[in-house]
Structures are given as structure tokens and as C-alpha cells.
Amino acid sequence: NAGVTQTPKFRVLKTGQSMTLLCAQDMNHEYMYWYRQDPGMGLRLIHYSVGEGTTAKGEVPDGYNVSRLKKQNFLLGLESAAPSQTSVYFCASSYAQPYEQYFGPGTRLTVT
Amino acid sequence: SQQGEEDPQALSIQEGENATMNCSYKTSINNLQWYRQNSGRGLVHLILIRSNEREKHSGRLRVTLDTSKKSSSLLITASRAADTASYFCATRNYGQNFVFGPGTRLSVLP
């Protein structure tokens, strides 16, 4: 099993450009999450999904959109990138809300 | 809003020593988890402890939870260089998502 995978691993964007980050899991988990990690701030939840076709806002959703068209995939979109979105993005999945989360390896995004 | 806060922010110890990290939180929780993150990698789950539990063990890891003090501690015994990583606590209240603290950076020197 691959667990949770993220594509791409690195990306550099110019301000105003758009991109989509892809997360895939092969554990048949219902819950999926997108976090961003900035120095000294831990992980902050951007959006999450409690099942195929559902999405919900987390702590810092502004500037991001998500979609969960298939149970195994969770996409994070940036419509118009800003330097403040420079961060490391992690996807995670879990069987249910109170259970352990499995994390992907992360995507390092730089917006210039 | 940040729920859990780890202490210390950074910790350096010699191989073979024990490492203790603490997590304090502000509001009631129903469970708390500890995660490890090696440099440049994703987080890996270590232990989950529920609000009705006081202590859990997993190999060289021991986690305690004191709900009256709103704090938890993670003890790593007989540390190894491979334990060098950042450690995060994540707290959750009923019906809510987990909230991660800023982490403790542990360095184990050979």
C-alpha cells in the first residue's frame, strides 16, 4: 500500500497563477484533510472532507478551494496564488474523525 | 486558534538519556494524540490517549494525560539518534477536528 501520496512535491508559482495539488489515499478512508505548515505555527487545517462529494472549511480556508469527486482523491486548488500562501502543504486521511491521521510527504510551495 | 502548546520549543539530549515533552491545552478535550515529524517528511502518528485514560505505553514511549491540569506529557526513554525529530500534540473536543500545537524540536546527540 502506498498510503497517502501527494503531487507535486515542489512547486514555484508567480503571484496570481493558479495550481492544483493532488492527494490520493489507498486505505479506503472516509475523512481527508488539507493542512498548511508554517515555521513555528504547527499545522493549520485548510479544508477537510467527511466523505466522497463533501467538503468543509477548516481554520484557514480563504484563498483555497477543494473537491472530493472520488473517495480516494482530495484536490486543493489555489485560484490566484499570493506570497502569503508560501508554505508546506500536507494532506492526511483517517478512518473517522477521532482516529489517527495518516499524512502524505508534503508539497513545498513557493509563491514569488 | 491554537489549542495545544508544546513545551519546551527545543530540546537537546545525549543518546541514552530520556526526553520529556509537555503539551498544555486550554479547553476540554476528548482525546489527544502525539505525532512525530522527521525533517522534510510528513507526520507519523505515535499514540492516542482518551480523556478517560491517564497513561499509555508504546515501546519506549510513555504518554500521560492530566485532564485536571489540562496537560499531557510524552516521555521517550533511552533515546537514540533516530529519535531526532519534531514532536506535536494534537487535541480534539467532541465533534471537532484536531488542532495541532507548534511542536517540540528534539535533537539526540550521539
CSV table of C-alpha atoms in Angstrom, one decimal:
chain,number,residue,atom,x,y,z
A,1,ASN,CA,0.0,0.0,0.0
A,2,ALA,CA,1.3,3.5,-0.9
A,3,GLY,CA,-0.7,5.1,1.9
A,4,VAL,CA,-1.2,8.8,1.2
A,5,THR,CA,0.6,10.3,-1.8
A,6,GLN,CA,0.8,14.0,-2.8
A,7,THR,CA,1.6,15.5,-6.2
A,8,PRO,CA,3.7,17.5,-6.9
A,9,LYS,CA,6.5,17.5,-4.2
A,10,PHE,CA,7.7,21.0,-5.1
A,11,ARG,CA,6.3,24.0,-7.0
A,12,VAL,CA,7.2,27.6,-7.6
A,13,LEU,CA,4.4,29.9,-8.7
A,14,LYS,CA,4.3,33.6,-9.6
A,15,THR,CA,1.7,35.8,-7.8
A,16,GLY,CA,-1.7,35.4,-9.5
A,17,GLN,CA,-1.0,32.0,-11.0
A,18,SER,CA,-3.2,29.0,-10.2
A,19,MET,CA,-2.5,25.4,-9.4
A,20,THR,CA,-4.0,22.2,-8.0
A,21,LEU,CA,-2.4,19.9,-5.5
A,22,LEU,CA,-3.5,16.3,-5.7
A,23,CYS,CA,-3.8,13.9,-2.7
A,24,ALA,CA,-4.5,10.3,-3.1
A,25,GLN,CA,-5.1,7.6,-0.4
A,26,ASP,CA,-5.5,3.8,-0.9
A,27,MET,CA,-6.7,3.0,2.7
A,28,ASN,CA,-10.5,3.5,1.9
A,29,HIS,CA,-10.6,6.3,4.5
A,30,GLU,CA,-13.7,8.4,4.7
A,31,TYR,CA,-12.0,11.5,6.1
A,32,MET,CA,-9.4,13.6,4.3
A,33,TYR,CA,-7.7,16.8,5.3
A,34,TRP,CA,-5.5,19.6,3.9
A,35,TYR,CA,-3.1,21.4,6.2
A,36,ARG,CA,-0.5,24.0,5.8
A,37,GLN,CA,2.6,24.1,7.9
A,38,ASP,CA,4.5,27.4,8.6
A,39,PRO,CA,7.6,27.8,10.8
A,40,GLY,CA,6.7,28.0,14.5
A,41,MET,CA,2.9,27.6,13.9
A,42,GLY,CA,2.3,23.9,13.7
A,43,LEU,CA,-0.3,22.6,11.3
A,44,ARG,CA,-3.4,24.6,10.4
A,45,LEU,CA,-6.4,23.0,8.8
A,46,ILE,CA,-7.4,24.5,5.5
A,47,HIS,CA,-10.3,22.3,4.4
A,48,TYR,CA,-11.5,18.8,5.1
A,49,SER,CA,-13.9,16.2,3.8
A,50,VAL,CA,-16.0,13.6,5.6
A,51,GLY,CA,-16.8,11.6,2.5
A,52,GLU,CA,-17.0,11.5,-1.2
A,53,GLY,CA,-18.7,14.6,-2.6
A,54,THR,CA,-18.4,16.5,0.7
A,55,THR,CA,-16.1,19.4,1.7
A,56,ALA,CA,-16.0,21.7,4.7
A,57,LYS,CA,-13.9,24.7,5.8
A,58,GLY,CA,-11.2,24.5,8.3
A,59,GLU,CA,-9.3,27.1,10.3
A,60,VAL,CA,-7.7,29.0,7.3
A,61,PRO,CA,-9.8,28.4,4.2
A,62,ASP,CA,-9.5,31.7,2.4
A,63,GLY,CA,-7.8,31.6,-1.0
A,64,TYR,CA,-8.2,27.9,-1.3
A,65,ASN,CA,-10.9,25.6,-2.8
A,66,VAL,CA,-11.2,21.8,-2.6
A,67,SER,CA,-13.0,19.0,-4.3
A,68,ARG,CA,-13.6,15.3,-3.4
A,69,LEU,CA,-15.1,13.8,-6.5
A,70,LYS,CA,-13.7,10.3,-5.7
A,71,LYS,CA,-13.3,8.8,-2.3
A,72,GLN,CA,-9.6,8.2,-2.7
A,73,ASN,CA,-8.7,11.7,-4.0
A,74,PHE,CA,-8.8,15.2,-2.4
A,75,LEU,CA,-7.8,18.2,-4.5
A,76,LEU,CA,-6.6,21.5,-3.2
A,77,GLY,CA,-6.8,24.5,-5.6
A,78,LEU,CA,-5.2,27.9,-5.4
A,79,GLU,CA,-7.1,30.2,-7.9
A,80,SER,CA,-4.8,33.2,-7.6
A,81,ALA,CA,-1.6,32.5,-5.6
A,82,ALA,CA,-0.3,35.1,-3.2
A,83,PRO,CA,3.1,35.2,-1.4
A,84,SER,CA,1.3,34.5,1.9
A,85,GLN,CA,0.5,31.1,0.6
A,86,THR,CA,4.1,30.1,0.5
A,87,SER,CA,4.1,27.1,2.8
A,88,VAL,CA,4.4,23.3,3.1
A,89,TYR,CA,1.1,21.6,2.4
A,90,PHE,CA,0.2,18.3,3.9
A,91,CYS,CA,-2.7,16.0,3.1
A,92,ALA,CA,-3.9,13.5,5.6
A,93,SER,CA,-6.6,10.9,5.8
A,94,SER,CA,-8.3,9.0,8.6
A,95,TYR,CA,-10.9,6.2,9.1
A,96,ALA,CA,-13.1,8.6,11.1
A,97,GLN,CA,-12.7,11.9,13.0
A,98,PRO,CA,-11.3,10.8,16.3
A,99,TYR,CA,-8.9,8.3,14.8
A,100,GLU,CA,-5.2,8.7,13.9
A,101,GLN,CA,-4.4,10.6,10.8
A,102,TYR,CA,-2.1,9.3,8.1
A,103,PHE,CA,0.0,12.0,6.4
A,104,GLY,CA,1.4,12.4,2.9
A,105,PRO,CA,5.0,13.6,2.4
A,106,GLY,CA,4.1,17.2,1.8
A,107,THR,CA,4.2,19.7,-1.1
A,108,ARG,CA,6.6,22.7,-0.7
A,109,LEU,CA,5.0,25.6,-2.5
A,110,THR,CA,6.8,28.9,-3.1
A,111,VAL,CA,4.9,31.9,-4.4
A,112,THR,CA,7.1,34.8,-5.7
B,1,SER,CA,-7.0,29.2,17.2
B,2,GLN,CA,-4.2,27.1,18.8
B,3,GLN,CA,-5.3,24.6,21.4
B,4,GLY,CA,-2.3,22.6,22.4
B,5,GLU,CA,1.1,24.2,23.1
B,6,GLU,CA,4.2,22.1,23.5
B,7,ASP,CA,7.0,22.8,25.9
B,8,PRO,CA,9.9,23.1,25.5
B,9,GLN,CA,10.2,24.5,22.0
B,10,ALA,CA,13.5,22.8,21.6
B,11,LEU,CA,15.4,20.1,23.5
B,12,SER,CA,18.9,18.6,23.1
B,13,ILE,CA,19.9,15.5,24.9
B,14,GLN,CA,22.6,12.8,24.7
B,15,GLU,CA,21.9,9.4,23.3
B,16,GLY,CA,20.7,7.1,26.0
B,17,GLU,CA,19.0,9.8,28.1
B,18,ASN,CA,15.3,10.2,28.5
B,19,ALA,CA,13.4,13.0,26.7
B,20,THR,CA,10.2,14.6,28.2
B,21,MET,CA,8.0,16.9,26.2
B,22,ASN,CA,4.8,18.5,27.6
B,23,CYS,CA,1.6,19.7,26.0
B,24,SER,CA,-0.8,22.1,27.6
B,25,TYR,CA,-4.2,22.9,26.3
B,26,LYS,CA,-7.0,25.4,27.2
B,27,THR,CA,-10.4,23.8,26.8
B,28,SER,CA,-11.9,20.4,27.4
B,29,ILE,CA,-10.8,17.6,25.1
B,30,ASN,CA,-12.0,14.0,24.5
B,31,ASN,CA,-8.7,12.8,23.1
B,32,LEU,CA,-5.1,13.8,22.5
B,33,GLN,CA,-2.6,12.4,20.0
B,34,TRP,CA,1.2,12.7,19.7
B,35,TYR,CA,2.8,12.8,16.3
B,36,ARG,CA,6.5,12.8,15.1
B,37,GLN,CA,7.8,14.6,12.1
B,38,ASN,CA,11.3,13.9,10.7
B,39,SER,CA,12.9,16.7,8.8
B,40,GLY,CA,11.2,17.1,5.4
B,41,ARG,CA,8.7,14.4,6.0
B,42,GLY,CA,5.0,14.1,6.9
B,43,LEU,CA,3.8,13.5,10.4
B,44,VAL,CA,3.6,10.0,11.8
B,45,HIS,CA,1.1,9.0,14.5
B,46,LEU,CA,2.7,7.8,17.8
B,47,ILE,CA,0.0,7.4,20.4
B,48,LEU,CA,-3.7,8.4,21.0
B,49,ILE,CA,-4.9,8.8,24.6
B,50,ARG,CA,-8.5,9.4,25.5
B,51,SER,CA,-9.8,11.7,28.2
B,52,ASN,CA,-10.7,8.8,30.5
B,53,GLU,CA,-7.2,7.4,30.3
B,54,ARG,CA,-4.3,8.5,32.4
B,55,GLU,CA,-1.3,6.7,30.9
B,56,LYS,CA,-0.4,4.7,27.8
B,57,HIS,CA,2.7,3.0,26.6
B,58,SER,CA,4.1,2.0,23.3
B,59,GLY,CA,7.6,0.6,23.2
B,60,ARG,CA,9.9,3.3,24.5
B,61,LEU,CA,7.1,5.9,24.6
B,62,ARG,CA,5.0,6.8,27.6
B,63,VAL,CA,2.2,9.3,27.4
B,64,THR,CA,0.4,10.7,30.4
B,65,LEU,CA,-2.8,12.8,30.5
B,66,ASP,CA,-3.9,15.0,33.4
B,67,THR,CA,-7.3,16.5,32.5
B,68,SER,CA,-7.4,18.5,35.7
B,69,LYS,CA,-4.3,20.3,34.7
B,70,LYS,CA,-5.1,20.3,31.0
B,71,SER,CA,-1.7,18.8,30.2
B,72,SER,CA,-0.1,15.8,28.7
B,73,SER,CA,3.5,14.6,28.6
B,74,LEU,CA,5.4,12.4,26.2
B,75,LEU,CA,8.4,10.5,27.6
B,76,ILE,CA,10.9,8.8,25.3
B,77,THR,CA,13.2,6.5,27.2
B,78,ALA,CA,16.7,5.5,26.2
B,79,SER,CA,16.7,7.9,23.3
B,80,ARG,CA,18.5,7.2,20.0
B,81,ALA,CA,19.9,9.5,17.3
B,82,ALA,CA,16.9,8.3,15.2
B,83,ASP,CA,14.5,9.9,17.6
B,84,THR,CA,15.7,13.3,16.4
B,85,ALA,CA,12.5,14.9,15.1
B,86,SER,CA,9.8,17.4,15.9
B,87,TYR,CA,7.0,16.2,18.1
B,88,PHE,CA,3.5,17.5,18.0
B,89,CYS,CA,0.5,17.1,20.2
B,90,ALA,CA,-3.0,17.3,18.6
B,91,THR,CA,-6.1,17.9,20.8
B,92,ARG,CA,-9.7,17.3,19.9
B,93,ASN,CA,-13.0,18.1,21.5
B,94,TYR,CA,-16.2,16.2,20.8
B,95,GLY,CA,-17.4,16.8,17.2
B,96,GLN,CA,-14.5,19.0,16.3
B,97,ASN,CA,-11.3,18.5,14.3
B,98,PHE,CA,-7.9,18.0,15.8
B,99,VAL,CA,-5.8,21.1,16.5
B,100,PHE,CA,-2.0,20.8,16.4
B,101,GLY,CA,0.5,22.6,18.5
B,102,PRO,CA,3.7,24.3,17.2
B,103,GLY,CA,5.8,21.3,18.2
B,104,THR,CA,9.0,20.5,20.2
B,105,ARG,CA,12.2,20.0,18.2
B,106,LEU,CA,14.2,17.2,19.8
B,107,SER,CA,17.9,16.7,19.0
B,108,VAL,CA,19.5,13.5,20.2
B,109,LEU,CA,23.3,13.8,20.1
B,110,PRO,CA,25.5,10.7,19.6
